């Protein structure tokens, strides 16, 4: 219900794999015994008015949740975003994703907006839309903090 794309459709996955653009969508995978158990992706727009903002998405298989894996993946993606020179990262949720929202808050993200009954899941049920953001300090900002 919380996934934005039809990931159970083999054609969707095939299209993603055949059209990888690592400058726009940089995935970071967590594997155990050759099985993907978690994914965090940094999504970027290479031009336009949001070129300085990355979007992070994360998904961990249910059996592996609650172990700090999502937190580790997000922390790595944020570090990558910072090293790429992005100024902000954002994350999108539906309102019921309270545990994920709380985890992002613990990582320094703040709620930017909440729109009631704004998005629909795959069963066409409406949910609140939540946008969170994090301002990234650049290396130059850190250099002055000795």
Short mmCIF file of C-alpha atoms in Angstrom, two decimals:
data_model
loop_
_atom_site.label_atom_id
_atom_site.label_comp_id
_atom_site.label_asym_id
_atom_site.label_seq_id
_atom_site.Cartn_x
_atom_site.Cartn_y
_atom_site.Cartn_z
CA UNK A 1 0.00 0.00 0.00
CA UNK A 2 2.86 2.42 0.76
CA UNK A 3 4.81 1.86 -2.46
CA UNK A 4 4.28 4.42 -5.22
CA UNK A 5 4.97 2.07 -8.14
CA UNK A 6 3.70 -1.34 -9.16
CA UNK A 7 6.82 -3.21 -8.04
CA UNK A 8 5.12 -6.59 -8.34
CA UNK A 9 4.83 -6.04 -12.09
CA UNK A 10 7.90 -7.65 -13.72
CA UNK A 11 7.70 -5.19 -16.63
CA UNK A 12 8.08 -2.23 -14.26
CA UNK A 13 11.24 -3.75 -12.75
CA UNK A 14 12.55 -4.76 -16.18
CA UNK A 15 12.09 -1.19 -17.46
CA UNK A 16 13.91 0.21 -14.42
CA UNK A 17 16.84 -2.17 -14.92
CA UNK A 18 17.10 -1.54 -18.66
CA UNK A 19 16.91 2.25 -18.30
CA UNK A 20 19.14 2.94 -15.31
CA UNK A 21 20.33 6.53 -15.08
CA UNK A 22 22.57 6.67 -12.01
CA UNK A 23 22.81 10.46 -12.25
CA UNK A 24 19.04 10.73 -11.73
CA UNK A 25 18.34 7.71 -9.52
CA UNK A 26 21.17 6.36 -7.40
CA UNK A 27 20.13 3.18 -5.56
CA UNK A 28 21.86 1.78 -2.50
CA UNK A 29 21.02 -1.85 -1.81
CA UNK A 30 21.29 -3.91 1.36
CA UNK A 31 21.75 -7.63 0.71
CA UNK A 32 21.87 -10.72 2.87
CA UNK A 33 23.01 -13.98 1.28
CA UNK A 34 22.53 -12.51 -2.20
CA UNK A 35 18.95 -11.40 -1.49
CA UNK A 36 18.00 -7.72 -1.59
CA UNK A 37 16.45 -6.88 1.79
CA UNK A 38 16.53 -3.10 1.62
CA UNK A 39 16.84 -0.25 -0.84
CA UNK A 40 17.34 3.47 -0.49
CA UNK A 41 17.44 5.65 -3.59
CA UNK A 42 18.54 9.22 -4.13
CA UNK A 43 16.39 10.78 -6.86
CA UNK A 44 17.66 13.95 -8.54
CA UNK A 45 16.51 16.42 -11.15
CA UNK A 46 19.55 17.49 -13.15
CA UNK A 47 18.03 20.80 -14.20
CA UNK A 48 15.17 23.09 -13.39
CA UNK A 49 14.00 24.72 -10.22
CA UNK A 50 14.53 21.63 -8.02
CA UNK A 51 18.05 20.76 -9.23
CA UNK A 52 19.50 21.51 -5.75
CA UNK A 53 17.03 19.17 -4.00
CA UNK A 54 17.28 15.39 -3.86
CA UNK A 55 14.47 13.06 -2.89
CA UNK A 56 15.14 9.98 -0.81
CA UNK A 57 13.02 6.85 -0.82
CA UNK A 58 13.62 3.76 1.27
CA UNK A 59 12.09 0.32 1.52
CA UNK A 60 13.06 -2.57 3.78
CA UNK A 61 11.47 -6.02 3.70
CA UNK A 62 9.15 -6.49 6.70
CA UNK A 63 11.25 -9.28 8.26
CA UNK A 64 14.28 -6.95 8.42
CA UNK A 65 12.55 -3.87 9.83
CA UNK A 66 13.24 -2.59 13.32
CA UNK A 67 16.96 -3.42 13.10
CA UNK A 68 18.30 -0.03 12.08
CA UNK A 69 18.73 -0.95 8.42
CA UNK A 70 16.49 1.83 7.06
CA UNK A 71 18.24 4.36 9.28
CA UNK A 72 21.67 3.24 8.01
CA UNK A 73 20.54 3.36 4.37
CA UNK A 74 19.04 6.83 4.74
CA UNK A 75 22.15 8.13 6.52
CA UNK A 76 24.29 6.90 3.63
CA UNK A 77 21.99 8.44 1.03
CA UNK A 78 22.05 11.78 2.89
CA UNK A 79 25.88 11.64 2.96
CA UNK A 80 25.89 10.93 -0.78
CA UNK A 81 23.52 13.84 -1.42
CA UNK A 82 25.79 16.13 0.57
CA UNK A 83 28.89 14.96 -1.34
CA UNK A 84 27.08 15.60 -4.64
CA UNK A 85 26.52 19.21 -3.60
CA UNK A 86 22.79 19.01 -3.04
CA UNK A 87 21.45 21.60 -0.62
CA UNK A 88 18.32 19.80 0.57
CA UNK A 89 16.75 16.37 0.54
CA UNK A 90 13.08 15.60 0.84
CA UNK A 91 11.00 12.51 1.49
CA UNK A 92 7.34 11.78 0.76
CA UNK A 93 4.95 9.72 2.86
CA UNK A 94 1.31 8.93 3.29
CA UNK A 95 -0.03 9.93 6.68
CA UNK A 96 -0.31 6.41 8.05
CA UNK A 97 3.44 5.83 7.76
CA UNK A 98 3.92 7.13 11.29
CA UNK A 99 6.93 4.94 12.17
CA UNK A 100 8.79 6.02 9.02
CA UNK A 101 7.93 9.67 9.64
CA UNK A 102 9.23 9.39 13.21
CA UNK A 103 12.47 7.78 12.02
CA UNK A 104 13.05 10.55 9.48
CA UNK A 105 12.40 13.12 12.23
CA UNK A 106 15.08 11.41 14.36
CA UNK A 107 17.47 11.82 11.42
CA UNK A 108 16.84 15.58 11.34
CA UNK A 109 14.06 15.83 8.77
CA UNK A 110 11.17 18.16 9.53
CA UNK A 111 7.60 18.13 8.27
CA UNK A 112 7.21 20.69 5.52
CA UNK A 113 3.54 20.09 4.78
CA UNK A 114 0.63 17.73 5.20
CA UNK A 115 -2.24 17.68 2.72
CA UNK A 116 -5.37 15.83 3.81
CA UNK A 117 -6.82 13.16 1.48
CA UNK A 118 -4.42 14.19 -1.28
CA UNK A 119 -3.04 10.92 -2.67
CA UNK A 120 -4.55 7.55 -3.54
CA UNK A 121 -3.04 4.12 -2.98
CA UNK A 122 -3.21 1.24 -5.46
CA UNK A 123 -6.75 0.44 -4.24
CA UNK A 124 -7.85 4.07 -4.91
CA UNK A 125 -8.19 4.84 -1.19
CA UNK A 126 -7.26 8.43 -0.30
CA UNK A 127 -4.59 9.25 2.27
CA UNK A 128 -2.89 12.32 3.64
CA UNK A 129 0.31 13.35 1.85
CA UNK A 130 3.29 14.31 4.01
CA UNK A 131 6.41 16.04 2.70
CA UNK A 132 9.51 16.17 4.90
CA UNK A 133 12.79 17.94 4.27
CA UNK A 134 16.34 18.25 5.53
CA UNK A 135 18.73 21.13 4.86
CA UNK A 136 22.21 19.80 4.13
CA UNK A 137 25.25 21.60 5.45
CA UNK A 138 27.96 21.79 2.83
CA UNK A 139 31.56 20.79 3.45
CA UNK A 140 32.45 24.51 3.48
CA UNK A 141 30.00 25.06 6.34
CA UNK A 142 31.56 22.17 8.28
CA UNK A 143 35.09 23.46 7.63
CA UNK A 144 34.35 26.60 9.62
CA UNK A 145 33.23 24.63 12.68
CA UNK A 146 36.57 23.66 14.22
#
